Short mmCIF file of C-alpha atoms in Angstrom, two decimals:
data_model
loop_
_atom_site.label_atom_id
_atom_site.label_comp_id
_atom_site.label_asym_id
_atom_site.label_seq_id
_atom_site.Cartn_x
_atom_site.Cartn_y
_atom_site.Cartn_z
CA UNK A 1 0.00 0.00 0.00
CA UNK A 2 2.65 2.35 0.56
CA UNK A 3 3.27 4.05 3.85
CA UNK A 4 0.56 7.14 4.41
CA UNK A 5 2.87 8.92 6.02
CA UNK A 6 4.77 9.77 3.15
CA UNK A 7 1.81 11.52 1.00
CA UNK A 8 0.84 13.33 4.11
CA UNK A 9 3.08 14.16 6.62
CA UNK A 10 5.84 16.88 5.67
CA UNK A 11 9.37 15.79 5.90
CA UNK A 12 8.03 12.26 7.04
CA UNK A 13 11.18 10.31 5.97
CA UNK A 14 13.63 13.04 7.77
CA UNK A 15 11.50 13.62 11.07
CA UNK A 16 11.75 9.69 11.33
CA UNK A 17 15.15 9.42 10.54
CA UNK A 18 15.98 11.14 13.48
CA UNK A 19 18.61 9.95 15.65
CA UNK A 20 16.86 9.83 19.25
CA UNK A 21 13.68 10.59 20.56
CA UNK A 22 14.10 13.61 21.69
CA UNK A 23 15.04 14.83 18.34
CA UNK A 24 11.86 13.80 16.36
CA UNK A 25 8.89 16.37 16.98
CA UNK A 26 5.70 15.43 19.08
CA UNK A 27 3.50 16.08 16.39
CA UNK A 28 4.22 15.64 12.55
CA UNK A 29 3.15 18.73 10.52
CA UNK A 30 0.51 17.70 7.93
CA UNK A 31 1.09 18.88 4.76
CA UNK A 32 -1.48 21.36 3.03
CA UNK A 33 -2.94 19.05 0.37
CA UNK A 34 -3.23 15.54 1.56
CA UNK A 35 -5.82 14.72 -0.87
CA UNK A 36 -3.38 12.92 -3.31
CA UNK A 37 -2.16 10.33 -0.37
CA UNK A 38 -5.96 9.53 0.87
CA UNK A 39 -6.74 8.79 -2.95
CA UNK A 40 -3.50 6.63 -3.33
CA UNK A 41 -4.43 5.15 -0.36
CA UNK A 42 -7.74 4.41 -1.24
CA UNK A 43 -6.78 3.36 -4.82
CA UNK A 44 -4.03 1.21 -3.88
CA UNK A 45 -6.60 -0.97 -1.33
CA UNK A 46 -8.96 -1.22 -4.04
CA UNK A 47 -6.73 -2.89 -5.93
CA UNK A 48 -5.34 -5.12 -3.31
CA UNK A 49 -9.10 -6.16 -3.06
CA UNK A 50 -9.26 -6.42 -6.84
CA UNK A 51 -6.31 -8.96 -6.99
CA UNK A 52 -7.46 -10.78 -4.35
CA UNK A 53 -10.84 -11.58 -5.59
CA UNK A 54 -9.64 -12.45 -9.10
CA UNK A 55 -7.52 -14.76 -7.51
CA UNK A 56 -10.64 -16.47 -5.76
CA UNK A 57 -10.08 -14.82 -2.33
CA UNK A 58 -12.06 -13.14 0.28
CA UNK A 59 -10.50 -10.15 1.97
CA UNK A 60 -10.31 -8.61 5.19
CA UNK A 61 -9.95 -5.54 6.33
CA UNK A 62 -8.36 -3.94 9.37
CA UNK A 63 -8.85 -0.62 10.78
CA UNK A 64 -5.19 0.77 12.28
CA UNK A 65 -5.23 0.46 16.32
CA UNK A 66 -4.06 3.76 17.51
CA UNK A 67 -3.75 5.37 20.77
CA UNK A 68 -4.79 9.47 20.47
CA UNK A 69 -2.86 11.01 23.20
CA UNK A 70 -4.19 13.92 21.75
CA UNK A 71 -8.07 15.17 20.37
CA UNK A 72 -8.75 15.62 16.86
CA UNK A 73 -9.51 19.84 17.65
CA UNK A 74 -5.73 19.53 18.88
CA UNK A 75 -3.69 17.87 16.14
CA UNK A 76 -4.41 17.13 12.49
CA UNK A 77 -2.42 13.87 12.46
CA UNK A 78 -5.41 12.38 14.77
CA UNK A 79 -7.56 13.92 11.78
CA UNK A 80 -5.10 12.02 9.69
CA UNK A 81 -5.91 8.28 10.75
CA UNK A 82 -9.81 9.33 11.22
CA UNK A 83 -9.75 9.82 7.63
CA UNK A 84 -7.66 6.98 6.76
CA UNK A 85 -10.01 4.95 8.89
CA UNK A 86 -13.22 6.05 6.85
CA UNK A 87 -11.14 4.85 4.01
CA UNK A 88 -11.10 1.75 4.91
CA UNK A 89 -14.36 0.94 6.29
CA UNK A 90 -15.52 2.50 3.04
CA UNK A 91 -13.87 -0.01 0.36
CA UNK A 92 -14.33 -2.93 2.93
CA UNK A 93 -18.55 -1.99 2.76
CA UNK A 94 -18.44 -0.75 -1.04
CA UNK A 95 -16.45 -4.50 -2.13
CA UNK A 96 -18.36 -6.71 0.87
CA UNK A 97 -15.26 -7.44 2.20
CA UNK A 98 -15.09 -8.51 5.75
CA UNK A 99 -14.06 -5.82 8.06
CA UNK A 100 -12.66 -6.38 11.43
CA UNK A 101 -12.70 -3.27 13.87
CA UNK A 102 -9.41 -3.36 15.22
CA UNK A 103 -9.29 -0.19 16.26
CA UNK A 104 -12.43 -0.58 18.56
CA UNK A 105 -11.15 -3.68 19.54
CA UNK A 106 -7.96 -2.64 20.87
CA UNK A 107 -9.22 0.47 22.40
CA UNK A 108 -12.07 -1.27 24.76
CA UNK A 109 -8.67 -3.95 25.61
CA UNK A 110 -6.69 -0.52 26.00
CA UNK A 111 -9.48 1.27 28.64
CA UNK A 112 -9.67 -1.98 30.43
CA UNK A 113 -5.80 -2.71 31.41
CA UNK A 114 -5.92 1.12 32.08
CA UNK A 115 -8.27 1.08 34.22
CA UNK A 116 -7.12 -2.27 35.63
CA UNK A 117 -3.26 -0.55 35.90
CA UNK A 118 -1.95 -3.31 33.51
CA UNK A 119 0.71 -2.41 31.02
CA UNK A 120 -0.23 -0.50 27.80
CA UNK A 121 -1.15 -2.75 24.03
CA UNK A 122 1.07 0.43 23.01
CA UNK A 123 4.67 1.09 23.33
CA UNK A 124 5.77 4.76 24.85
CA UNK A 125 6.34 7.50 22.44
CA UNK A 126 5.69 10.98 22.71
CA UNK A 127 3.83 10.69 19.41
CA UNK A 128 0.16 12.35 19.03
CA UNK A 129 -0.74 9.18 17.96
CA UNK A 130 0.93 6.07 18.55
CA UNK A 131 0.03 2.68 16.01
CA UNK A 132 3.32 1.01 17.64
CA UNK A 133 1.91 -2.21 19.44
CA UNK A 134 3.50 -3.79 21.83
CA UNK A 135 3.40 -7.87 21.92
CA UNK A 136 0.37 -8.11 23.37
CA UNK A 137 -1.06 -5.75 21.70
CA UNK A 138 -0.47 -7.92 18.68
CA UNK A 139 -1.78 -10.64 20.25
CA UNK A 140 -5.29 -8.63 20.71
CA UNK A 141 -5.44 -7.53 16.89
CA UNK A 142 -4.43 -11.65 16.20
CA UNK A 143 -7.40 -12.77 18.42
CA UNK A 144 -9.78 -10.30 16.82
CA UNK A 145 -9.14 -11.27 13.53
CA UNK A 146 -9.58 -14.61 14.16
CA UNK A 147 -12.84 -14.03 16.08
CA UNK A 148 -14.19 -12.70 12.85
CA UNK A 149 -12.58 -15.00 10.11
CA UNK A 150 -14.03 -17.88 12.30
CA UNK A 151 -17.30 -16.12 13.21
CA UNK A 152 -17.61 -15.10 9.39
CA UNK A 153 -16.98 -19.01 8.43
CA UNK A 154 -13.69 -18.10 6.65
#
């Protein structure tokens, strides 16, 4: 699919490339027309779908778990992965592929071990918005997608 983050985010490649932490900014700076990257994005899962089914497959799609240490009013990267969220609930509904809420998955797991003092699905970053999972955060989005491939019949 590409990474997002290139079509998007300004100076992506060198505010990642930075050496430490401390270094990389706390918010990425979006760039003024992010159109083209949503319809890449967009495009470039359509076709993924495309290929799949003329290959005799079923697909399914994931939303991106995120933590948002930050609102959406506050930061446009949050605004960022809301839209590339809609994205992909929209091909998933407009091709009838299977769509697994990871996202809302994750984040009801996330609010519980919070609220239980357990240790984060995330890893620490001062990002706005962290997608970094930790191992068992991978082991959440695993056992939700296999919820819904088995509940599905896939």
């Amino acid at each position: 699919i590409g990474d997002i983050g290139n079509f998007v985010i300004v100076d992506f490649q060198e505010n990642l490339a930075a050496s430490s932490e401390g270094e990389r900014p706390p918010a990425y700076q979006i760039k003024g027309d992010t159109e083209l990257g949503y319809r890449n994005f967009h495009r470039n899962l359509q076709a993924l779908n495309a290929l799949a089914k003329s290959d005799g497959a079923r697909i399914a799609f994931g939303t991106q778990a995120v933590l948002k240490q930050r609102t959406a009013s506050e930061e446009d990267q949050v605004l960022a992965f809301e839209q590339m969220t809609a994205i992909v609930r929209k091909v998933a509904a407009d091709s009838g592929g299977l769509l697994v809420d990871v996202q809302a998955g994750v984040a009801a797991e996330q609010s519980r071990r919070q609220a239980d003092g357990e240790p984060s699905l995330f890893i620490k970053s001062p990002d706005v918005v962290e997608v970094h999972l930790t191992d068992d955060g991978a082991d959440v989005v695993a056992r939700l997608f296999a919820d819904a491939l088995l509940t599905a019949g896939l």
